[in-house]
Coordinates of C-alpha atoms in Angstrom, one line a residue:
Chain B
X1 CA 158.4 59.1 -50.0
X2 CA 155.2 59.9 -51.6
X3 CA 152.6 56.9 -52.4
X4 CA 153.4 58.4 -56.0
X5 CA 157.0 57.8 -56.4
X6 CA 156.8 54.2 -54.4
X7 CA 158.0 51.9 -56.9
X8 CA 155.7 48.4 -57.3
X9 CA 156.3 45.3 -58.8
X10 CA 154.0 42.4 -59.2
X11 CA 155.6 39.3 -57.8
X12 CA 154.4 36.0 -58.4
X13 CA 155.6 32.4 -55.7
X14 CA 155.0 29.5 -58.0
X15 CA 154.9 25.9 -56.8
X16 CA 154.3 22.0 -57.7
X17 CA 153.6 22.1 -53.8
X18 CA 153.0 24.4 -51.3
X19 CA 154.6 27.2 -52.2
X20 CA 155.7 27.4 -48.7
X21 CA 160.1 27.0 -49.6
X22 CA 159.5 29.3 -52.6
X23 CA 157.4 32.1 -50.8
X24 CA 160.3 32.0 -47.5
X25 CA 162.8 32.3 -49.5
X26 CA 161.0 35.0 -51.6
X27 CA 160.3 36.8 -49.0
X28 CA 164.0 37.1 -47.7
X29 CA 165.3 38.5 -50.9
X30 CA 162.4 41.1 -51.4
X31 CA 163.8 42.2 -48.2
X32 CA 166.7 43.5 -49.6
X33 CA 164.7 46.0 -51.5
X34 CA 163.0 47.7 -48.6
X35 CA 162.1 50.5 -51.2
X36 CA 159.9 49.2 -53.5
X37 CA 156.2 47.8 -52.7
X38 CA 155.8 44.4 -53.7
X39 CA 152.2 42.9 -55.1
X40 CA 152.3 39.7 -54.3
X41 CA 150.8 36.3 -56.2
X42 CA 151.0 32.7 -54.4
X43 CA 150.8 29.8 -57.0
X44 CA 150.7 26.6 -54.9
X45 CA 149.7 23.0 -56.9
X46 CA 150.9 24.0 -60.0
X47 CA 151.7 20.6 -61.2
X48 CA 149.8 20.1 -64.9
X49 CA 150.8 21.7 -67.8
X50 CA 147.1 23.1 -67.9
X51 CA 147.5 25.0 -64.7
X52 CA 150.7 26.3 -65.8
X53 CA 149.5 28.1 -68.8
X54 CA 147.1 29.2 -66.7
X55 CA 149.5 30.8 -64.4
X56 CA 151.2 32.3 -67.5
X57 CA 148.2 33.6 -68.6
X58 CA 148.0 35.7 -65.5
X59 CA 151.6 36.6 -65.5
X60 CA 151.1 38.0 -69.1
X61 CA 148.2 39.7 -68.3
X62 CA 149.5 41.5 -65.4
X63 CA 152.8 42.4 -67.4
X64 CA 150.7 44.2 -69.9
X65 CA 148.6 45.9 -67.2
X66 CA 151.9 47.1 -65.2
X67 CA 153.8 47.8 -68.0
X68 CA 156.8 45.5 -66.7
X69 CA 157.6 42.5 -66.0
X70 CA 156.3 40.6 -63.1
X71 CA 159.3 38.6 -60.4
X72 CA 158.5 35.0 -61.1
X73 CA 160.2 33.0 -58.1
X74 CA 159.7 28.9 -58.9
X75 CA 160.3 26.0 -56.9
X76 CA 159.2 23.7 -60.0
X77 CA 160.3 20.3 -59.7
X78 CA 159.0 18.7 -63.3
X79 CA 160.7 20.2 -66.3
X80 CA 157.9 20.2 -68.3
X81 CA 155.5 22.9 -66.3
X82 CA 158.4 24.2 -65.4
X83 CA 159.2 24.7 -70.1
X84 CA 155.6 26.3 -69.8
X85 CA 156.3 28.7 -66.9
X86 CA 159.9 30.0 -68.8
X87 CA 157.6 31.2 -71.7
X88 CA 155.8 34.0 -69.5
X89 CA 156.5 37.4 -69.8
X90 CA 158.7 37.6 -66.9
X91 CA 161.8 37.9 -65.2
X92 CA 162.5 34.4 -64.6
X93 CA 164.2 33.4 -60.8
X94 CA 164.5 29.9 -61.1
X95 CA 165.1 29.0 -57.3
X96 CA 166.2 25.3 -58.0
X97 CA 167.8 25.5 -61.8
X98 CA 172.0 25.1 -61.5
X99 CA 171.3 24.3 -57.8
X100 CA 169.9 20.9 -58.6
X101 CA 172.8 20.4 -61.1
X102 CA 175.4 21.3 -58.7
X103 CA 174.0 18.8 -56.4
X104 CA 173.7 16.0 -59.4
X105 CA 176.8 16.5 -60.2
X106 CA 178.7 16.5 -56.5
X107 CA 176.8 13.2 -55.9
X108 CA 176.4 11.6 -59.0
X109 CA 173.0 11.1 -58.5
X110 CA 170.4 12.0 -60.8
X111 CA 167.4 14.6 -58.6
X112 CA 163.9 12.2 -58.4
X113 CA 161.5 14.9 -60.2
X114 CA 158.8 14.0 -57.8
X115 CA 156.8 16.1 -56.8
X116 CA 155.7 16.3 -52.7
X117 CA 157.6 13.3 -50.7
X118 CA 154.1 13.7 -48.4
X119 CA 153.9 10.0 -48.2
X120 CA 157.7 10.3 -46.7
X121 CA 157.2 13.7 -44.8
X122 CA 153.7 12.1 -42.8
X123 CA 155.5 9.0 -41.6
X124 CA 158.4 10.5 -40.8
X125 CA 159.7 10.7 -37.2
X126 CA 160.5 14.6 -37.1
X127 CA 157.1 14.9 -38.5
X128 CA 155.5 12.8 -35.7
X129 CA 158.0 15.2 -33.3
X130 CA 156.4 18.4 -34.5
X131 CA 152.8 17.3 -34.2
X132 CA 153.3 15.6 -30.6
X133 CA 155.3 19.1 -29.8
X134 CA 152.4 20.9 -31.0
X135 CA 149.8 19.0 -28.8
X136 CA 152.3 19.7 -25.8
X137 CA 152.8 23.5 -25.8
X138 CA 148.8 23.7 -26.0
X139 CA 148.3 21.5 -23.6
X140 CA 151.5 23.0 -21.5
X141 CA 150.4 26.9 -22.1
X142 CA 150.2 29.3 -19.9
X143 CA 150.9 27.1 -16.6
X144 CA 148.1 25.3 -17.2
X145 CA 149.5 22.0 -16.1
X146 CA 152.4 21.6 -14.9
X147 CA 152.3 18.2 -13.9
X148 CA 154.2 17.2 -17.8
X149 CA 157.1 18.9 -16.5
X150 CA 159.5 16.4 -16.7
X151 CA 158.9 15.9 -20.5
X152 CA 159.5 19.1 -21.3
X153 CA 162.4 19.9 -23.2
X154 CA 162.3 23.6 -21.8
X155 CA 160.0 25.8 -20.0
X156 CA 160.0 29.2 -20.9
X157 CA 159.1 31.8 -17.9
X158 CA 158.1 35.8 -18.3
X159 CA 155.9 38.2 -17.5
X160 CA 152.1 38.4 -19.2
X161 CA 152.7 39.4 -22.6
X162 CA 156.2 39.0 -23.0
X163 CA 155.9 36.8 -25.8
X164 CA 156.0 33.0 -24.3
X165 CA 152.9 31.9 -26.3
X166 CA 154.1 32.6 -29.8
X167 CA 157.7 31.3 -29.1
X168 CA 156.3 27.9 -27.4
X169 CA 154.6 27.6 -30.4
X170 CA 156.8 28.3 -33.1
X171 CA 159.5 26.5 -31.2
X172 CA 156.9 23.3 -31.7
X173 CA 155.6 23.8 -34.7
X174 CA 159.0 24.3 -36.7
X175 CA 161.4 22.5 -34.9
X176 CA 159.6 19.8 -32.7
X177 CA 161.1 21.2 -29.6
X178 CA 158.5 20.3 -26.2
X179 CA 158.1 23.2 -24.6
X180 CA 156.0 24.3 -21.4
X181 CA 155.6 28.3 -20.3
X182 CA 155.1 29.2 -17.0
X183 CA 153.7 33.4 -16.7
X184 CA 155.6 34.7 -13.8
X185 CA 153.1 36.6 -11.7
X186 CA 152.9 39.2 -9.2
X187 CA 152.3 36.4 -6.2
X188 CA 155.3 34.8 -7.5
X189 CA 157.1 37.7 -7.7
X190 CA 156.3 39.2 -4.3
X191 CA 158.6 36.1 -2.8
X192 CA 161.5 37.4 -5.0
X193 CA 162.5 34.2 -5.8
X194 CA 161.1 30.8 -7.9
X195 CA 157.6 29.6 -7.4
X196 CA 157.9 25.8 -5.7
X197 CA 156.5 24.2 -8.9
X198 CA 159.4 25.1 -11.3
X199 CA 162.4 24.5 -9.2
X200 CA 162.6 20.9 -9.8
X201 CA 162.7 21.8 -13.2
X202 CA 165.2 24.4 -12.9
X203 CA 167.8 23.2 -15.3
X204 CA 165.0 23.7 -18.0
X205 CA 164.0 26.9 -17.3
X206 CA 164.9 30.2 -19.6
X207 CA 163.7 33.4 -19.5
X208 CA 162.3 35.9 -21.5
X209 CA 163.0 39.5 -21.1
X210 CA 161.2 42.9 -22.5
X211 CA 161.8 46.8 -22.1
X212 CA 159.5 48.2 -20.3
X213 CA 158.1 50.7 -23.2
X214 CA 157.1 47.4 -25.6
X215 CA 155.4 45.7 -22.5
X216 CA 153.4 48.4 -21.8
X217 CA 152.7 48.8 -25.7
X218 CA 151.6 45.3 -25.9
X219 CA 149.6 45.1 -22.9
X220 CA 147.9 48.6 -23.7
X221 CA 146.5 46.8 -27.0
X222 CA 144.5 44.3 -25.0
X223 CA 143.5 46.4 -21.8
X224 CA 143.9 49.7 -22.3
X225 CA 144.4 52.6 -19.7
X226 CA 144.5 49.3 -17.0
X227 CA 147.0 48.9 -13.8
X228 CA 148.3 46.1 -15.7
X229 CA 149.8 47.9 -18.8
X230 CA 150.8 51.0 -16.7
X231 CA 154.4 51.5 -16.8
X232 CA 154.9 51.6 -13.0
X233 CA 153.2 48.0 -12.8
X234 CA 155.4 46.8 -16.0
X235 CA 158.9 48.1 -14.8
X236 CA 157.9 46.5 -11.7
X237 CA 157.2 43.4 -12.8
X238 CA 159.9 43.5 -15.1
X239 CA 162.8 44.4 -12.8
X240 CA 161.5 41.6 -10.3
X241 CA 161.5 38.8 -13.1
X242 CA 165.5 40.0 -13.9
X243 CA 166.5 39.8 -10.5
X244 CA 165.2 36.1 -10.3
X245 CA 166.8 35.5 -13.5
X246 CA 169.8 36.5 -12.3
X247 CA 169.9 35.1 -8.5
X248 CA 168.8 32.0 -9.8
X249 CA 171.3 31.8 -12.4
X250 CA 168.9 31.3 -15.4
X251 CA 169.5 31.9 -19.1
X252 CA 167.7 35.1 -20.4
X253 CA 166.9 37.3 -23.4
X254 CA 165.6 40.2 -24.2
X255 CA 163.1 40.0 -27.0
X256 CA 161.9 43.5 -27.7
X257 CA 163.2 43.7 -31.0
X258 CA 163.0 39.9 -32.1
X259 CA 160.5 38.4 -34.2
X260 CA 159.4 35.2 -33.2
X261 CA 161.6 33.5 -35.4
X262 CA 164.6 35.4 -34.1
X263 CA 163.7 34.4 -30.3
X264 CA 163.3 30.8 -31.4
X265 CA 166.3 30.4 -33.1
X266 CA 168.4 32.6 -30.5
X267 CA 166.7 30.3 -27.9
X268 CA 168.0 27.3 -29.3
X269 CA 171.6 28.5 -30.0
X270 CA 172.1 29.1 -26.1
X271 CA 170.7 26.3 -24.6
X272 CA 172.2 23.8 -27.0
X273 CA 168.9 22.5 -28.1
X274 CA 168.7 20.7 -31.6
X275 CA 165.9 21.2 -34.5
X276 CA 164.5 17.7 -34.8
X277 CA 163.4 18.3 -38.5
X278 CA 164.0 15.6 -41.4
Chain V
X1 CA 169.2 -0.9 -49.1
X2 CA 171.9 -2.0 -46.3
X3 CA 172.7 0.6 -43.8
X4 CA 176.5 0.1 -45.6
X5 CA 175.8 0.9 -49.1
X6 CA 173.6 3.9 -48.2
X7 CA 174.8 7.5 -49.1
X8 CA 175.9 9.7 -46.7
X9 CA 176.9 13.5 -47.1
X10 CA 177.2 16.2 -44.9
X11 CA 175.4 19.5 -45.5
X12 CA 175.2 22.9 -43.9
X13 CA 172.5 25.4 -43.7
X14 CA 174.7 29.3 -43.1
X15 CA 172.4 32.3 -42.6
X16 CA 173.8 35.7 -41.3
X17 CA 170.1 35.5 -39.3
X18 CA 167.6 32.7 -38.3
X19 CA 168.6 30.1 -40.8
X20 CA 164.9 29.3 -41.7
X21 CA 165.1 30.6 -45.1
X22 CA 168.1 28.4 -45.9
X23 CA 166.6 25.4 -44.0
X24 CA 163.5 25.5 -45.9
X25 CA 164.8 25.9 -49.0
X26 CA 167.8 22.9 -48.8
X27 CA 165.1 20.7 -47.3
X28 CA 163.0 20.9 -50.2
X29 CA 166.3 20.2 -52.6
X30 CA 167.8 17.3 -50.5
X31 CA 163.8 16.0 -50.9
X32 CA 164.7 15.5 -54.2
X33 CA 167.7 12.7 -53.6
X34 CA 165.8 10.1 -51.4
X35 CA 168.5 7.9 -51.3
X36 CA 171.2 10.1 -49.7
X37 CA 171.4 10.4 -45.9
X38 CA 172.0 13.7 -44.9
X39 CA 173.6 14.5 -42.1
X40 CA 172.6 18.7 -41.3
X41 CA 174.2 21.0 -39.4
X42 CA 172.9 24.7 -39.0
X43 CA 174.6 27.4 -38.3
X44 CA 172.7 30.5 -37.9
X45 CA 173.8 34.3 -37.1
X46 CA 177.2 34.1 -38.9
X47 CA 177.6 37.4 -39.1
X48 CA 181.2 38.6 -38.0
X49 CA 184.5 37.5 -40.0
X50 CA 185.3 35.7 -36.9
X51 CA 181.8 33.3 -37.0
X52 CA 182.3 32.6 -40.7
X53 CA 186.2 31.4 -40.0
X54 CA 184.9 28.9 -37.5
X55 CA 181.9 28.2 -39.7
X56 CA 185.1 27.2 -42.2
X57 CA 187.3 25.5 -40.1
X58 CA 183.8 22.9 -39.2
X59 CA 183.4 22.5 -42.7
X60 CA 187.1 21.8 -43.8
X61 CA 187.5 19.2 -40.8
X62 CA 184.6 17.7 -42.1
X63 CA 185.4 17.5 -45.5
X64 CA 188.6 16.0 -44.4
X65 CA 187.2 13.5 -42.2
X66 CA 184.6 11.9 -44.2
X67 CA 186.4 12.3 -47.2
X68 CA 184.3 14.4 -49.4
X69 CA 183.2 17.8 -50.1
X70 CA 179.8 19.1 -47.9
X71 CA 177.3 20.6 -49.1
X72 CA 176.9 24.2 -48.0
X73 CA 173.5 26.0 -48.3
X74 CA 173.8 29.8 -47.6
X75 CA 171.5 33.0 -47.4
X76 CA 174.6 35.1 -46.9
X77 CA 173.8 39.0 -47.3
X78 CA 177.3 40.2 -46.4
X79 CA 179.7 40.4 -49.4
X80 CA 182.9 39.9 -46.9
X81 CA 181.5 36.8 -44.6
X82 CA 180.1 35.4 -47.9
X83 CA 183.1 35.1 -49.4
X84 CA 185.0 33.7 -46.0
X85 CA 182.2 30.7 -46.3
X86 CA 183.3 30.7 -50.0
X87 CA 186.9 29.4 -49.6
X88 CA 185.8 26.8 -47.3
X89 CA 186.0 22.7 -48.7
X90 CA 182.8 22.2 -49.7
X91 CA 180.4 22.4 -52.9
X92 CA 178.9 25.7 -52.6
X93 CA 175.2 26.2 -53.2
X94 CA 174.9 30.5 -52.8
X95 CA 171.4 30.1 -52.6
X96 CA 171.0 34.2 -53.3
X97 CA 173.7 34.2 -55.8
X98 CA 172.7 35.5 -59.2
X99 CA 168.8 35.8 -58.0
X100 CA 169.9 39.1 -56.3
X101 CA 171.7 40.3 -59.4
X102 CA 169.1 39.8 -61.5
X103 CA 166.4 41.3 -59.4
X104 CA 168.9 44.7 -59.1
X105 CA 169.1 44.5 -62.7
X106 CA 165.2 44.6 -63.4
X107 CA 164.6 46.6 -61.0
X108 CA 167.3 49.1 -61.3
X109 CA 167.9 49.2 -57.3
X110 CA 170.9 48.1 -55.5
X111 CA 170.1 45.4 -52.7
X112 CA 170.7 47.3 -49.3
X113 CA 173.0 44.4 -48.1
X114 CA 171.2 44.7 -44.8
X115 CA 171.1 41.7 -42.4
X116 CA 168.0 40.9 -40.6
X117 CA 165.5 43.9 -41.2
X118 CA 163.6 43.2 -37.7
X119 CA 162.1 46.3 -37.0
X120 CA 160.2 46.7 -40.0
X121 CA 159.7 42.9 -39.3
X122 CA 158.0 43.3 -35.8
X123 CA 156.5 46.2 -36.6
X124 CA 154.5 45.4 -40.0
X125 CA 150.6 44.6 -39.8
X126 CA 151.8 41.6 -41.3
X127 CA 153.6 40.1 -38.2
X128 CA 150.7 41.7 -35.9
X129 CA 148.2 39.4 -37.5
X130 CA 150.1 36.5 -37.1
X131 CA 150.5 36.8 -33.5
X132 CA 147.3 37.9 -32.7
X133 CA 145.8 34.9 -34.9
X134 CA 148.1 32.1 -32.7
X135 CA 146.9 34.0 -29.3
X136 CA 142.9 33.7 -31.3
X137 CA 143.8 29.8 -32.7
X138 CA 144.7 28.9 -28.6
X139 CA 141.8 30.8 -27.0
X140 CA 139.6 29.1 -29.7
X141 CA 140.7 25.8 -29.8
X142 CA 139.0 22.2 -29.2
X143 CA 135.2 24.5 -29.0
X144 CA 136.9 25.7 -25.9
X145 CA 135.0 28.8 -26.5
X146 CA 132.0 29.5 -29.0
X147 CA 131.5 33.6 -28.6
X148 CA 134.3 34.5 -30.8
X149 CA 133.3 32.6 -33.8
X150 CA 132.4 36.1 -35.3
X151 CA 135.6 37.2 -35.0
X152 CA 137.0 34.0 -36.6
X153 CA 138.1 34.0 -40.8
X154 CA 137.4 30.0 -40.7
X155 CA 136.1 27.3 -38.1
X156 CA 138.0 24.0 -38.9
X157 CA 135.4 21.4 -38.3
X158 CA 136.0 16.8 -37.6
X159 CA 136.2 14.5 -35.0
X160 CA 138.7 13.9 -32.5
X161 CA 142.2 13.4 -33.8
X162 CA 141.5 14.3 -37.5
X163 CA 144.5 17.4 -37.2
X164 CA 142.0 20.3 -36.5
X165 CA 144.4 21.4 -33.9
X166 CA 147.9 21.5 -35.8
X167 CA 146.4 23.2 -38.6
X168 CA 144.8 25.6 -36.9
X169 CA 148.3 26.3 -35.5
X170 CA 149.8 26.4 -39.0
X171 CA 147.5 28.7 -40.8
X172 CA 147.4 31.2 -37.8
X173 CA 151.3 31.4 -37.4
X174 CA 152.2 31.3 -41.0
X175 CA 149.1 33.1 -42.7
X176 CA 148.0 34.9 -39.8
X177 CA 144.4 33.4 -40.7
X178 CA 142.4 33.7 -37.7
X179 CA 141.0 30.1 -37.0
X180 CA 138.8 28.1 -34.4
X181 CA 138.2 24.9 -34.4
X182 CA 135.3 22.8 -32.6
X183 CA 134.9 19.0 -32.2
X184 CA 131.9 17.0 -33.8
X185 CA 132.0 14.9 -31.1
X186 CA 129.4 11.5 -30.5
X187 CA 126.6 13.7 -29.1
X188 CA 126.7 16.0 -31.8
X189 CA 126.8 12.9 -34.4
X190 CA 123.8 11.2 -32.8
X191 CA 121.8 14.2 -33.6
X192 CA 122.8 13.9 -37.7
X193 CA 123.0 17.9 -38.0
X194 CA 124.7 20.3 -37.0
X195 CA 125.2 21.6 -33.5
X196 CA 123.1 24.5 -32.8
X197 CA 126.5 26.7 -32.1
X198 CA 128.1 26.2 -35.1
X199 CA 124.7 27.1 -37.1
X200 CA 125.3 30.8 -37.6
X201 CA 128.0 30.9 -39.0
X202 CA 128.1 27.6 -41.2
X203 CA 129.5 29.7 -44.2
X204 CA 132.9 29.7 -42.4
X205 CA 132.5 26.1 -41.7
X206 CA 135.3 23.6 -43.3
X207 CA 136.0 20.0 -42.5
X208 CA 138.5 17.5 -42.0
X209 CA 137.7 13.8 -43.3
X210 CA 140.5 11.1 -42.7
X211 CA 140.1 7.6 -43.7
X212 CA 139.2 5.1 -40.4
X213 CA 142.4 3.3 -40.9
X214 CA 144.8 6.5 -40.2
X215 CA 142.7 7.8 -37.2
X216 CA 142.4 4.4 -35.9
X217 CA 146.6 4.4 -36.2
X218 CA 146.5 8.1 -34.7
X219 CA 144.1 7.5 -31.8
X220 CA 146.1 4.3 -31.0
X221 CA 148.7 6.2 -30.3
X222 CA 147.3 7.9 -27.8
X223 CA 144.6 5.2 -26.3
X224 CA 145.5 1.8 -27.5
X225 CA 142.7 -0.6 -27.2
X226 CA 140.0 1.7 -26.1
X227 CA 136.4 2.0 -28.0
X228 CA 137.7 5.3 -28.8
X229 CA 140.4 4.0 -31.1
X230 CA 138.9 1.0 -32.6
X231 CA 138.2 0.6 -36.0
X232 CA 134.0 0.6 -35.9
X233 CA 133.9 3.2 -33.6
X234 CA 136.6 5.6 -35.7
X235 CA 134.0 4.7 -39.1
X236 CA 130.9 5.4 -37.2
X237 CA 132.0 8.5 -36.5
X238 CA 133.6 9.6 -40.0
X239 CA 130.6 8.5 -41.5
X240 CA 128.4 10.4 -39.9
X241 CA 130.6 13.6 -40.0
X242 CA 131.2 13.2 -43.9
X243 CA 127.1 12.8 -44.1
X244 CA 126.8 16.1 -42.2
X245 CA 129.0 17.7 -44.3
X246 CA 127.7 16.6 -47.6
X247 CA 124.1 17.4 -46.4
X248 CA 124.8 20.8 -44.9
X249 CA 127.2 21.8 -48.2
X250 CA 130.1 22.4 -46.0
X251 CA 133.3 22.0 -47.8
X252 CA 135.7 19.4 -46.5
X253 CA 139.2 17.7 -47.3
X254 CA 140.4 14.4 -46.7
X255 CA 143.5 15.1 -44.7
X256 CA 144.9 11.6 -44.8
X257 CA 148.1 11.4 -46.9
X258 CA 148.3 15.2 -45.7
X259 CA 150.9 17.1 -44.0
X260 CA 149.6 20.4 -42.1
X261 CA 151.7 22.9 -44.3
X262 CA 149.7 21.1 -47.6
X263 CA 146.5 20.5 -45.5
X264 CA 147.0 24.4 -44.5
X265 CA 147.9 25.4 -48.2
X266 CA 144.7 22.9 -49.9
X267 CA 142.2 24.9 -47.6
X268 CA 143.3 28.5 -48.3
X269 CA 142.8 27.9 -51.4
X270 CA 140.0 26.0 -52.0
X271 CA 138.0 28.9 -49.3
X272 CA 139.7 31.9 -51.1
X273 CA 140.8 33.2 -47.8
X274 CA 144.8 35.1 -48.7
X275 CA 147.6 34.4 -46.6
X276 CA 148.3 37.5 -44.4
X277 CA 152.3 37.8 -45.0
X278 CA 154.6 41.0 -45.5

């Protein structure tokens, strides 16, 4: 498809908050459209009625420039800005309107209209969870220490580059989950079998697997035309990690086509471990 | 409120991938009901006929157990397993539910219907930044290394304990913001300027103030009774940070009452730096 027949659309996320829950969920829907570029405006703190005809302002302004309307996703809490926001030029995707009513209704409740719990979301144990967790992988990376062990709620093992950073952090970050990662190098793997400092811990141990061709993609981005992201010293390392994975009877997956969000979530659904999030 | 007369209700997240979108989303609804005790349950990757029966048969022993309807939260693409969750006990909340109509509508486009579109995931410039920003945000944390402060889009700045780490974390997974962060730490305080490293590039320079009463709380938690954590130590030290930052004209943010997603969120946007997302 040529740049000239790519369909755009302005897009605008607009929030009393963040912006975070309306930009995710944003996000996924656009997704469905893999066909059209998206241009894409994030609103956070719109919470006065001044910045909201601000915000309308722009939407305006932009639908007269495009000649179309902009998306307008909203995760408005108070009805007023949100009154304002209805009046622009737009095609309206009120992310919380009939959802809060459903909920109203089911529980007889009436919603609060508050905007940003932070108070609650700071003090909040699965807050504290997540920052602690945080603290943990860093401190945990990369085999760094590994006298923490034994807090660990899992240790993730692999070869350089196959992704246990990024997952030991999002795992943290998102869901409060203590994890270690242990790089599994070529000393270790020349004994074909578990270095002595993670068999203690072996019950905590999964593994992360990649295809040779990604590994040796990856690796080639930080040392290029190097011994390390050769595909003779990938596969190598690669089938040696498997066969340890298997002899020693520890969970595995391969992650070449997974985002980090996929890993982490496919992580968690087979070893049993529970989000801690409020 | 008595443990007795507080509201309970069960709700589940259903995704055909990671669940996040759902999870974020229902999180910031339920946010809105304070007073209701809700008890989650996600189930991610219901993407076969067969997942989404079990999915119901959870939900419908639940409903009949506690003797009310759940709530179900779903990011369902697939017309078939979407309407298996539909006939389940339970007030339904389709999350994507008319939004997706209504964007087909405007933008004349049929949603492709597609579940989890990893590839272009992974392989986006998008995704790319965000990992290499969390492997930049870990080499570059804590002024564990000063020579790649050229390479850096910000350099969060604050004493020990004021949440320079987890938010360098944030910004650099979510936004794919490239971050480092460095410690103003007692030496650098006594001098009443800035250390010489962080000179050249004070125009990427951003603080984080917290009042002495939450880092005294914070570093308590970690050394309780030590110099470190008492109260005229923990206001010695902001003082003489928030007089640096005021004399030198470096922006700063008082992170107290702050969560890292809205600490995260306030600084992109009072810097101008853009989120890096698809």
């Amino acid at each position: 498809m040529s740049e000239s027949n790519l369909i755009r659309r302005s897009v605008f996320f607009i929030s009393d908050g963040t912006a975070i829950t309306a930009e995710t969920l944003g996000h996924s829907l656009l997704a469905q459209f893999p066909n059209v570029k998206f241009d894409i405006h994030i609103k956070p703190y719109v919470d006065s009625e001044e910045s909201a005809l601000n915000v309308v302002l722009e939407i305006n302004s932009t639908a007269a420039k495009e000649g179309n309307l902009p998306l307008v996703f909203d995760t408005l809490v108070n009805p007023v800005v949100r009154e304002i926001i209805n009046t622009a030029h737009a095609v309206n995707l009120d992310v919380f309107e009939g959802l809060i009513s459903k909920i109203e209704t089911e529980l007889d409740i009436k919603a609060t209209t508050l905007v940003g719990q932070t108070h609650a979301v700071i003090d909040s144990e699965y807050y504290k969870a997540r920052i602690d967790a945080v603290h943990f992988a860093l401190d945990n990376d990369d085999g760094a220490r590994t006298r923490h062990y034994d807090q660990a709620d899992i240790i993730l093992i692999g070869v350089s580059r196959s992704g246990k950073t990024p997952t030991s952090i999002y795992l943290s970050l998102q869901f409060g989950i203590r994890v270690a990662n242990y790089p599994l190098t070529e000393e270790d793997l020349d004994d074909n079998r578990l270095p002595a400092v993670l068999r203690p811990h072996k019950h905590k141990l999964f593994g992360l697997m990649i295809d040779a061709e990604r590994l040796v993609a990856i690796r080639t981005e930080r040392k290029a035309n190097s011994r390390y992201a050769s595909f003779s010293q990938c596969q190598m390392e690669l089938r040696a990690v498997e066969g340890i994975y298997i002899s020693e009877g520890i969970p595995f997956l391969n992650v070449s086509e997974m985002s980090i969000e996929e890993i982490s979530t496919r992580i968690l659904q087979m070893t049993g471990l529970k989000r801690r999030i409020g």
